[in-house]
mmCIF file of C-alpha atoms in Angstrom:
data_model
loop_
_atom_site.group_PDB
_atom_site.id
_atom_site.type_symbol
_atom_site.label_atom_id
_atom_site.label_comp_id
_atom_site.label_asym_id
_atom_site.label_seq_id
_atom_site.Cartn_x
_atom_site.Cartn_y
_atom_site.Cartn_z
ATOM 1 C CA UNK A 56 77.553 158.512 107.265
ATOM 2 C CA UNK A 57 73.937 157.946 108.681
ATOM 3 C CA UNK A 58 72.891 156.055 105.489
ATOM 4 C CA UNK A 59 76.059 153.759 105.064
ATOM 5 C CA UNK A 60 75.489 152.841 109.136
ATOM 6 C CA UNK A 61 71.672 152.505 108.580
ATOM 7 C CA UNK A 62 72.304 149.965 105.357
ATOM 8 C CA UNK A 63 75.365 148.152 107.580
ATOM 9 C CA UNK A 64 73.023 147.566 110.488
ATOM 10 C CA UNK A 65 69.893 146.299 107.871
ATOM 11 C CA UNK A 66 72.750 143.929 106.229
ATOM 12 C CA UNK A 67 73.602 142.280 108.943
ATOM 13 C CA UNK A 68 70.190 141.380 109.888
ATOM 14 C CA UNK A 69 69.165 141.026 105.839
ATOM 15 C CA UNK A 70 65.656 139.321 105.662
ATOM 16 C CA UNK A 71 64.920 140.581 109.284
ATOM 17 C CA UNK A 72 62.657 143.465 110.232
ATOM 18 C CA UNK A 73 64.360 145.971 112.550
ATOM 19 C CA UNK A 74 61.854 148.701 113.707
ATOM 20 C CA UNK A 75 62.328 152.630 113.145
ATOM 21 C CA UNK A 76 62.883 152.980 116.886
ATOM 22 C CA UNK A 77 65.475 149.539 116.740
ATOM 23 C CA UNK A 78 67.689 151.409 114.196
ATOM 24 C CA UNK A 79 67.167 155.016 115.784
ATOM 25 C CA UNK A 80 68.223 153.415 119.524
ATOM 26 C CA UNK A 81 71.228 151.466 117.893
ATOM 27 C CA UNK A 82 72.734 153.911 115.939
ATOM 28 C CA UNK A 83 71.938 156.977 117.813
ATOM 29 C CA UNK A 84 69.510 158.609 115.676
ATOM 30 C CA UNK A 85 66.583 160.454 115.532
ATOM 31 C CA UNK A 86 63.762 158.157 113.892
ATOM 32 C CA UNK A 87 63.590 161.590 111.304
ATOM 33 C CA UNK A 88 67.096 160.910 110.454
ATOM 34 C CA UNK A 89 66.082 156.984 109.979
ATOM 35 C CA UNK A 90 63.527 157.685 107.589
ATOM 36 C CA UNK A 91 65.438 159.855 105.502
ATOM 37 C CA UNK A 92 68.461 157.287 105.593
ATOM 38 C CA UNK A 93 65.901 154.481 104.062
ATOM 39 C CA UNK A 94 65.135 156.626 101.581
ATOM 40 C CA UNK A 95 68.255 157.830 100.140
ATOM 41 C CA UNK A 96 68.916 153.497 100.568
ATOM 42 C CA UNK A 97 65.787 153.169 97.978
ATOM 43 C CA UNK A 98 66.694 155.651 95.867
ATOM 44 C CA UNK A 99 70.179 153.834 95.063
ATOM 45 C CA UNK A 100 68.188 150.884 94.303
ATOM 46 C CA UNK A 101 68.599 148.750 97.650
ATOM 47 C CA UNK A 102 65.584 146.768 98.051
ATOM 48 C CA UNK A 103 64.193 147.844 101.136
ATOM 49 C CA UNK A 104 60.808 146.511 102.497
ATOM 50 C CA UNK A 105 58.491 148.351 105.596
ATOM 51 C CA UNK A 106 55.781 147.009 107.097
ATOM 52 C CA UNK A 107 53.575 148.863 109.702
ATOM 53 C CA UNK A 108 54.483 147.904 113.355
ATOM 54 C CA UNK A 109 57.345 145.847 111.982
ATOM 55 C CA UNK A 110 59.644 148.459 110.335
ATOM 56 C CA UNK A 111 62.216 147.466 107.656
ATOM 57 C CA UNK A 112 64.036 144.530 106.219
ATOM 58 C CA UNK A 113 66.564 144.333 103.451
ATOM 59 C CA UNK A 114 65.634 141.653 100.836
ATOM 60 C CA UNK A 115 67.521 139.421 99.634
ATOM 61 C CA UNK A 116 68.385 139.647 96.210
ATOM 62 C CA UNK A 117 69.057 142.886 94.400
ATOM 63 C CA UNK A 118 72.379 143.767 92.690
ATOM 64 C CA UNK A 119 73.242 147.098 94.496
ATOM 65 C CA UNK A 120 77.213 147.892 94.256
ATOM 66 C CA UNK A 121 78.856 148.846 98.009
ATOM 67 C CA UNK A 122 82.019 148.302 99.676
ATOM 68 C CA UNK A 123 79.978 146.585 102.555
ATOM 69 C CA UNK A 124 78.313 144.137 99.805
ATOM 70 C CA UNK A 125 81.715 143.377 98.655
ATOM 71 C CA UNK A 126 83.226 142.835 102.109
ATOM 72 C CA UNK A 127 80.012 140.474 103.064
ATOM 73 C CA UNK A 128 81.698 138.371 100.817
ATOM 74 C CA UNK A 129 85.064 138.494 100.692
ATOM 75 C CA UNK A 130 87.394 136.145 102.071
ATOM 76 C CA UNK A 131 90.662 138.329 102.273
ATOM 77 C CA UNK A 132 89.720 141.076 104.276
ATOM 78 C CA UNK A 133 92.853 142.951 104.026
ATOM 79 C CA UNK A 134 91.532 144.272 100.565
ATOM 80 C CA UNK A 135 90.426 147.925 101.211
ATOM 81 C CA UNK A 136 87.309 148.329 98.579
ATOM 82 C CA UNK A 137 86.429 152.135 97.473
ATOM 83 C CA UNK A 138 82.675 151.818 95.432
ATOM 84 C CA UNK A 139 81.630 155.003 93.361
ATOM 85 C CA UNK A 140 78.851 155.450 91.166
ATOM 86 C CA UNK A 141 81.081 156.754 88.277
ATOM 87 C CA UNK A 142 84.183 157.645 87.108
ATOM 88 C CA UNK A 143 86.049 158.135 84.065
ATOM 89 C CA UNK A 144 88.528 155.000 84.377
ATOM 90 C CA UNK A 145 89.046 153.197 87.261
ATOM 91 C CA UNK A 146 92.710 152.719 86.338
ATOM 92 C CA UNK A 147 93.155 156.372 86.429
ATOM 93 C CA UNK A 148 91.580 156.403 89.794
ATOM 94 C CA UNK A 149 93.878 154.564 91.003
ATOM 95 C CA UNK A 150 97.142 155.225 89.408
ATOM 96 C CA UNK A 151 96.414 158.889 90.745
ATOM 97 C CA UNK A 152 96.361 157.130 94.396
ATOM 98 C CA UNK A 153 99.160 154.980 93.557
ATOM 99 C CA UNK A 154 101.391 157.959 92.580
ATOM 100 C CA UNK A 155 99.798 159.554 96.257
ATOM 101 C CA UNK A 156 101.380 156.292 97.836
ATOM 102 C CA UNK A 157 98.461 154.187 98.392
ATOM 103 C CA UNK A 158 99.135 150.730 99.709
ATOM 104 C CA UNK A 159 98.750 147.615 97.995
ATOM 105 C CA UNK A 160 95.484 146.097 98.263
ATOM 106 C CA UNK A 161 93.373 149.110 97.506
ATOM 107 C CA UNK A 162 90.367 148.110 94.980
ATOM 108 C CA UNK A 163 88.122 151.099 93.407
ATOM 109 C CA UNK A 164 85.328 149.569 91.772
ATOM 110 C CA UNK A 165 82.591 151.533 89.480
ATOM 111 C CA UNK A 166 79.136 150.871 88.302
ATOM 112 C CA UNK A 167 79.973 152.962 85.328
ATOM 113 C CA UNK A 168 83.213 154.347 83.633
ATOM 114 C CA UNK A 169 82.603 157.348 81.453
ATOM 115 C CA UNK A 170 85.976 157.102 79.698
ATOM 116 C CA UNK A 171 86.726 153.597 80.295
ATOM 117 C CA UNK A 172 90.305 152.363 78.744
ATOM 118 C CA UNK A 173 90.983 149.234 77.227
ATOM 119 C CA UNK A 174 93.967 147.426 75.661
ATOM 120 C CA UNK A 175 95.837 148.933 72.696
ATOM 121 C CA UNK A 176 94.503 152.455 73.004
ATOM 122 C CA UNK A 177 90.867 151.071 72.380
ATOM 123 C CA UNK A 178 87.776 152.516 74.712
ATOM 124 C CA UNK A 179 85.896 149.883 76.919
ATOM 125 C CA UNK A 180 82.267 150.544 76.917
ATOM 126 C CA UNK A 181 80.944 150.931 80.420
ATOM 127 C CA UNK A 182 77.618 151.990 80.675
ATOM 128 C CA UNK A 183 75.796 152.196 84.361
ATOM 129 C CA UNK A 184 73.491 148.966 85.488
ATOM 130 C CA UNK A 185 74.770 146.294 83.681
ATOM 131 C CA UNK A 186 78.739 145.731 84.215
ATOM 132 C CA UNK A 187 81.349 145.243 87.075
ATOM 133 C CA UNK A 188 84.026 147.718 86.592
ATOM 134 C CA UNK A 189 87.100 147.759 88.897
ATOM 135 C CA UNK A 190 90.747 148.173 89.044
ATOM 136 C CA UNK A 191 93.248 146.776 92.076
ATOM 137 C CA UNK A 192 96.768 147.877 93.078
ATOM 138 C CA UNK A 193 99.939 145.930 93.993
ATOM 139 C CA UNK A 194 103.317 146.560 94.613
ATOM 140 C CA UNK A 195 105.195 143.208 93.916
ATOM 141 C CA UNK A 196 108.349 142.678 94.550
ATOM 142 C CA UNK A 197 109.105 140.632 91.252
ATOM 143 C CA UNK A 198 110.135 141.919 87.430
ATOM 144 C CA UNK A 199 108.596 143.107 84.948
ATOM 145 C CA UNK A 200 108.293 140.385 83.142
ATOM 146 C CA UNK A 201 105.943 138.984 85.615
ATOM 147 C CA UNK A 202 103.111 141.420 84.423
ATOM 148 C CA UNK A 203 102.196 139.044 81.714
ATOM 149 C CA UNK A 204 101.856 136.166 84.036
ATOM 150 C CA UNK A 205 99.371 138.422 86.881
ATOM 151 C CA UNK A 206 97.455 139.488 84.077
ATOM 152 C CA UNK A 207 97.313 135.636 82.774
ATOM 153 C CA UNK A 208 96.051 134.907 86.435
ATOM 154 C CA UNK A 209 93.225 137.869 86.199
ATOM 155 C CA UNK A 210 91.912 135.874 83.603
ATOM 156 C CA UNK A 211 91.860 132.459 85.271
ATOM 157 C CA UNK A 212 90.139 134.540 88.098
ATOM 158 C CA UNK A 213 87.426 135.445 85.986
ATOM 159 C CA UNK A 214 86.763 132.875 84.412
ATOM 160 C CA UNK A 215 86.346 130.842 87.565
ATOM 161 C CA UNK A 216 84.223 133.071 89.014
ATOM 162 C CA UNK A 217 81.754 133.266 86.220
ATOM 163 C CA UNK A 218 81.436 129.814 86.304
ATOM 164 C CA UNK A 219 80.726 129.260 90.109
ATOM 165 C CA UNK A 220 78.312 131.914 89.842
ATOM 166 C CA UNK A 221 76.690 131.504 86.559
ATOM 167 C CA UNK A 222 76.848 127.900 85.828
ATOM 168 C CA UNK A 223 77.996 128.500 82.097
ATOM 169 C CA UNK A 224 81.683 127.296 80.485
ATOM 170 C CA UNK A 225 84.257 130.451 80.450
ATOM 171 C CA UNK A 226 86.865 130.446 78.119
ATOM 172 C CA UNK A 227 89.822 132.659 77.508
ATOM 173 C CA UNK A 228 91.311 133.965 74.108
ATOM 174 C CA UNK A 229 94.953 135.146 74.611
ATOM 175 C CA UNK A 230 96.125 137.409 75.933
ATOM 176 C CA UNK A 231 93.117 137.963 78.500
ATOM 177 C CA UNK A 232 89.557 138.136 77.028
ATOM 178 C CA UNK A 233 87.090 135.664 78.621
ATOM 179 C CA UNK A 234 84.009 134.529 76.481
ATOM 180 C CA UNK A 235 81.324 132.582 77.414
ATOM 181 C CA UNK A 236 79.368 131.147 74.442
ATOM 182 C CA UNK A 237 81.987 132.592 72.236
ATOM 183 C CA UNK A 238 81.584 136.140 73.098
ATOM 184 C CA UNK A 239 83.933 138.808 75.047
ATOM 185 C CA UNK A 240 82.283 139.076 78.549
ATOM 186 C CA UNK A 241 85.460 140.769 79.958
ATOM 187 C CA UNK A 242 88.346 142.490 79.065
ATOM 188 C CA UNK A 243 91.992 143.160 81.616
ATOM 189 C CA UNK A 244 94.076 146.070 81.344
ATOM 190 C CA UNK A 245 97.519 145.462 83.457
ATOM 191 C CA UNK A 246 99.494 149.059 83.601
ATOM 192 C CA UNK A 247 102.596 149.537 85.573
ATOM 193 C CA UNK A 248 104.876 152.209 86.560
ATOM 194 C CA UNK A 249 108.382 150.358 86.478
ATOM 195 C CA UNK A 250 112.093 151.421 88.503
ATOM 196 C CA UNK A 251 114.220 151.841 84.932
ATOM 197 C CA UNK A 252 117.203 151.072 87.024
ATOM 198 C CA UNK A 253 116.243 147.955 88.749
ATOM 199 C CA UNK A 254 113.585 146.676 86.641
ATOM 200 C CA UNK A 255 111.252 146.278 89.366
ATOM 201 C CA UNK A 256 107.558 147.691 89.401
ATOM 202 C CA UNK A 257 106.998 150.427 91.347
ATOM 203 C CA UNK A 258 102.878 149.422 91.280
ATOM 204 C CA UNK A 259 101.440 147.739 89.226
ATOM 205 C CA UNK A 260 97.427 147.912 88.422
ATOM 206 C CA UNK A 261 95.239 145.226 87.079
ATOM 207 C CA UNK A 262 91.974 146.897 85.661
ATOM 208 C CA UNK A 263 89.510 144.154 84.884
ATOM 209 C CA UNK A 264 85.411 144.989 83.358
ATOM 210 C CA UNK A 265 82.759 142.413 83.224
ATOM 211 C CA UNK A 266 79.355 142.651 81.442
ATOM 212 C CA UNK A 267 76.902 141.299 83.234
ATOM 213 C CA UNK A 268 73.878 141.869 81.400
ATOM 214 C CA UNK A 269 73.379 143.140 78.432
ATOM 215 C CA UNK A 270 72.436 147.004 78.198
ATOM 216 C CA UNK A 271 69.093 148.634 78.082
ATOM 217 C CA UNK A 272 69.042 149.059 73.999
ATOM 218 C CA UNK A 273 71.297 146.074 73.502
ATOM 219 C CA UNK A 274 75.476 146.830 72.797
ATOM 220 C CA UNK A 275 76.193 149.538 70.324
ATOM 221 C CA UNK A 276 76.162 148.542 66.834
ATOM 222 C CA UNK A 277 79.807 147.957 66.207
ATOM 223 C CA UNK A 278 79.960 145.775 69.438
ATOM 224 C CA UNK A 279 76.698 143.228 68.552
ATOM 225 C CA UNK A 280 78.168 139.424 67.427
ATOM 226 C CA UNK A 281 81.380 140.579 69.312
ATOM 227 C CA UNK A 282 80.627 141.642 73.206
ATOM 228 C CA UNK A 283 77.919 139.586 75.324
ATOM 229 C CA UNK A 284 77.013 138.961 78.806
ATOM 230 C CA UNK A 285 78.580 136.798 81.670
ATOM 231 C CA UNK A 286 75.161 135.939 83.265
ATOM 232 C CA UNK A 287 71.711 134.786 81.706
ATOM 233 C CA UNK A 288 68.639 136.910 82.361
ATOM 234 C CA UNK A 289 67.958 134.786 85.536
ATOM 235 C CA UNK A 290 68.831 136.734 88.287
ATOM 236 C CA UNK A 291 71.651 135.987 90.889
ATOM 237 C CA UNK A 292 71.067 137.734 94.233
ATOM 238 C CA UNK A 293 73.607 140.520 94.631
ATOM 239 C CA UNK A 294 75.990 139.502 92.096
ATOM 240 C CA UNK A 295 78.543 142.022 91.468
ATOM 241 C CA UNK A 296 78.884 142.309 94.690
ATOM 242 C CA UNK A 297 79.799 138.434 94.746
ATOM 243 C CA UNK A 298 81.131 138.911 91.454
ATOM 244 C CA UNK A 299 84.216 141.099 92.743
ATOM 245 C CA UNK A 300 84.637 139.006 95.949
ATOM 246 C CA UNK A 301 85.141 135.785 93.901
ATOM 247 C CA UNK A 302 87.702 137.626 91.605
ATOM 248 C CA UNK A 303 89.226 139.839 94.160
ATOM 249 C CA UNK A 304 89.702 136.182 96.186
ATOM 250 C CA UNK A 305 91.151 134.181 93.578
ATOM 251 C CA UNK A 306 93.184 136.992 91.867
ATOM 252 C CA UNK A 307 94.999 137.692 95.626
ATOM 253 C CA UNK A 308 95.826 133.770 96.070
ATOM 254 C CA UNK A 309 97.210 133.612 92.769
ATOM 255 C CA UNK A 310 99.755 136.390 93.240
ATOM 256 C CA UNK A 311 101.390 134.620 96.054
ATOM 257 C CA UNK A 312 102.927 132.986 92.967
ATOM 258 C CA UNK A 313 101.756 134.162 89.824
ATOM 259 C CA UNK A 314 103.919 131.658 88.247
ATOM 260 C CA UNK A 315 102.456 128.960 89.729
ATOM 261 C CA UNK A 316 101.455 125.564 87.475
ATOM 262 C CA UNK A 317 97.638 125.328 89.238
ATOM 263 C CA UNK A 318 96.932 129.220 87.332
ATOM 264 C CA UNK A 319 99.407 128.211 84.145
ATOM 265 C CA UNK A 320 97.330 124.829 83.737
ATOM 266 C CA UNK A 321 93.360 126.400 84.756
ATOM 267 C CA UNK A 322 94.435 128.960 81.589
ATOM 268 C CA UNK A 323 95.363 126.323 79.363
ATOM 269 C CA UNK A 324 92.563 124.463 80.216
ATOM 270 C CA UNK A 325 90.096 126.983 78.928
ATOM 271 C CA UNK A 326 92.221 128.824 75.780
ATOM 272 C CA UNK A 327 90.293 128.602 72.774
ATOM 273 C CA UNK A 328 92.902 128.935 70.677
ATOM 274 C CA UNK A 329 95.415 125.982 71.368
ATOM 275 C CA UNK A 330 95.249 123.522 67.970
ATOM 276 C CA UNK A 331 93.882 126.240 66.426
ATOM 277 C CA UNK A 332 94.020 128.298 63.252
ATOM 278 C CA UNK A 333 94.615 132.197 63.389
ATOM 279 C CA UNK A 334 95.147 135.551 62.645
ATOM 280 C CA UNK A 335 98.539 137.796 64.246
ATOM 281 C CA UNK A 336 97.581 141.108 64.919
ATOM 282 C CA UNK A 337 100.601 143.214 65.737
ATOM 283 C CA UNK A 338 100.429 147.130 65.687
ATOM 284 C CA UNK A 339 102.411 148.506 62.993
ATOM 285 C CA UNK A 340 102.366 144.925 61.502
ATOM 286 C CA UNK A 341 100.625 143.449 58.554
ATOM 287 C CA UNK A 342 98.109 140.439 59.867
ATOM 288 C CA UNK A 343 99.873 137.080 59.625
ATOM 289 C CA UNK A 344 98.309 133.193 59.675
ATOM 290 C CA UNK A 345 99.532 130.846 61.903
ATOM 291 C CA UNK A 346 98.731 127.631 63.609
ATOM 292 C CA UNK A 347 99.055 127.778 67.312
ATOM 293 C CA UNK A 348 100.879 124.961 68.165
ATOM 294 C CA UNK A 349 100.894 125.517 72.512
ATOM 295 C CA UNK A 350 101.277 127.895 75.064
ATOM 296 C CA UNK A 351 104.548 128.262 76.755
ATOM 297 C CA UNK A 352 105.033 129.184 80.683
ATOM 298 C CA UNK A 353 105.622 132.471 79.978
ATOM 299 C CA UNK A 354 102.168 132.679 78.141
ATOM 300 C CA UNK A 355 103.467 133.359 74.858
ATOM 301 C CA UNK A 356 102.062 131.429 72.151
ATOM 302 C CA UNK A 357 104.353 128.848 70.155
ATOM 303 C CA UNK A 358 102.643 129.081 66.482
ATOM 304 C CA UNK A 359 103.781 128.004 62.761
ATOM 305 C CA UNK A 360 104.064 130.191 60.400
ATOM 306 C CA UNK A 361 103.135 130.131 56.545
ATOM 307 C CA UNK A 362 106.932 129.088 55.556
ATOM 308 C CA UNK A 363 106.486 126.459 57.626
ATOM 309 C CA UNK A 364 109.183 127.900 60.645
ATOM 310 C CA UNK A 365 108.087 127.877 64.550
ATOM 311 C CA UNK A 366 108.416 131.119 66.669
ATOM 312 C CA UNK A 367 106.834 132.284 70.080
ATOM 313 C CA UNK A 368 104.396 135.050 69.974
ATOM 314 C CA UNK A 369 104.344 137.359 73.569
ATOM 315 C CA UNK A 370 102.487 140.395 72.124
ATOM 316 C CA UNK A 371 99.818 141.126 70.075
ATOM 317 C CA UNK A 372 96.707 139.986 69.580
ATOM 318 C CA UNK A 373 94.887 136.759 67.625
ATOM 319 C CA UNK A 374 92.026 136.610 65.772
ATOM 320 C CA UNK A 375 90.634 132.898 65.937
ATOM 321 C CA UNK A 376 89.491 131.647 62.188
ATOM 322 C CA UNK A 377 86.781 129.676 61.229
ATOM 323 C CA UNK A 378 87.809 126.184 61.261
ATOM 324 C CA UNK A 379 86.318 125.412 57.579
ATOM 325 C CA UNK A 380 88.570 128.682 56.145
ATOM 326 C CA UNK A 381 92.462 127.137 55.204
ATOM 327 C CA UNK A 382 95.244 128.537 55.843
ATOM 328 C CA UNK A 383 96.410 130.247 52.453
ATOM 329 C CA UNK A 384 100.126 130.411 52.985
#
């Protein structure tokens, strides 16, 4: 497409003027065809400068989604990135291109989902301009039971990327919600399609959504004190485009061995609710108190009940309690 080769050429020379005739000769254009190009470019919100006699420069900063951002960035270039506006759920997106037999490695990431899915049923509010919203397939050759474990490693990913990027202190709340100052900044849905006879996946899809600012109008009501944002109002120069290059990196070293004790020990490091006090949510299960006594390898959580016995929670969800409100057993 004449745009995406106009923006490619502009990125690789990013704070550099390249004339309308420079871009016209390279690409084999007409300068008409140019001038369009750069403004379709604006219109989508890339920060394109001209200057009379000097022509155009891309500059720096600006926080433009495209699979050529990504790339820029990305240090395993076997990923194959697919960047739309909007969708409805990037999961779905690519579950349908799983099912087509799409390779591993495919990401489709969204600026906006308009029916995005979260764990448990739940929506996951997406709204355009202010969130990273993207969903990667792999077919592993490992059981199911390794699911738990990639997801676990999603997490870790980031986390770690928040905090290269943003400075701040991420922290994780099991299963696989990262907060920063105590509030959800991301939530992971893992889906797979399994072999019932060998217990293998067939693919396996690890959706992950970050807010990275908070919305024009604020979160809706029901959200506010819960949901908050990954990065402070400061700006960061392109960053969701870094922000799913740091992920994508991490999260594809860490499932050459999901299992592995550097990813088990990063999560520990940053759960918030080790030592702690909490509440067992279970569908189809009244809420039960526990003390979370550790985290086992498998990432289930080894807790105390009110009767004083020890079991391992693997699903679920927790609810951390104040630390001045008992535990009324």
């Amino acid at each position: 497409m004449t745009k995406d080769d106009v923006l490619a050429l502009l990125q690789e020379r990013e704070g550099d003027y390249l004339s309308g005739e420079e871009l016209a000769r390279g690409l084999s254009l007409s300068r008409t065809a140019v001038w369009k190009a750069i403004g379709q470019l604006r219109a989508e919100g890339y920060p394109i400068e001209s200057v009379t006699r000097r022509g155009y420069r891309l500059l720096p900063g600006g926080d433009v989604l495209s699979a050529d951002g990504v790339m820029k960035h990305l240090r395993h270039r076997e990923l194959r990135i697919e960047v739309f506006p909007s969708v409805g759920s990037t999961n779905t997106v690519l579950k349908t291109l799983a099912e087509q037999g799409e390779a591993a490695g495919c990401v489709v990431i969204a600026g906006e989902q308009t029916a995005g899915r979260g764990r448990m049923g739940r929506s996951f509010y997406s709204p355009a301009g202010s969130g990273l919203y993207m969903s990667v397939l792999y077919r592993p050759s490992s059981p199911a039971a390794d699911a738990v474990r990639i997801t676990a490693c999603a997490a870790v990913a980031v986390a770690g990327t928040i905090e290269e990027l943003s400075g701040r202190q991420a922290q994780i709340k099991w299963v696989n919600d990262v907060l920063v100052d105590g509030k959800k900044v991301c939530g992971i849905l893992t889906e797979a399609s399994l072999d019932c006879e060998s217990g293998m996946f067939r693919h396996l899809i690890v959706g992950i959504g970050v807010n990275t600012a908070v919305p024009d109008g604020d979160f809706p009501e029901a959200l506010r004190g819960v949901a908050g944002s990954a990065f402070g109002p400061a700006p960061v120069p392109q960053l969701r485009c870094r922000l799913a290059a740091g992920i994508l990196d991490r999260l594809t070293d860490f499932m050459e061995d999901p299992g592995s004790e550097r990813c088990f020990e990063a999560y520990r490091a940053r759960s918030v609710v080790l030592g702690k006090r909490v509440t067992l949510l279970s569908p189809g299960r009244e809420p039960a108190e526990a003390e979370v006594l550790g985290l086992e390898r498998d990432y289930s959580l080894r807790v105390r009940l009110g009767d004083g016995s020890e079991t391992r929670v693997s699903s679920g969800e927790v609810s951390v309690r104040p630390a001045t409100d008992p535990l009324t057993f």
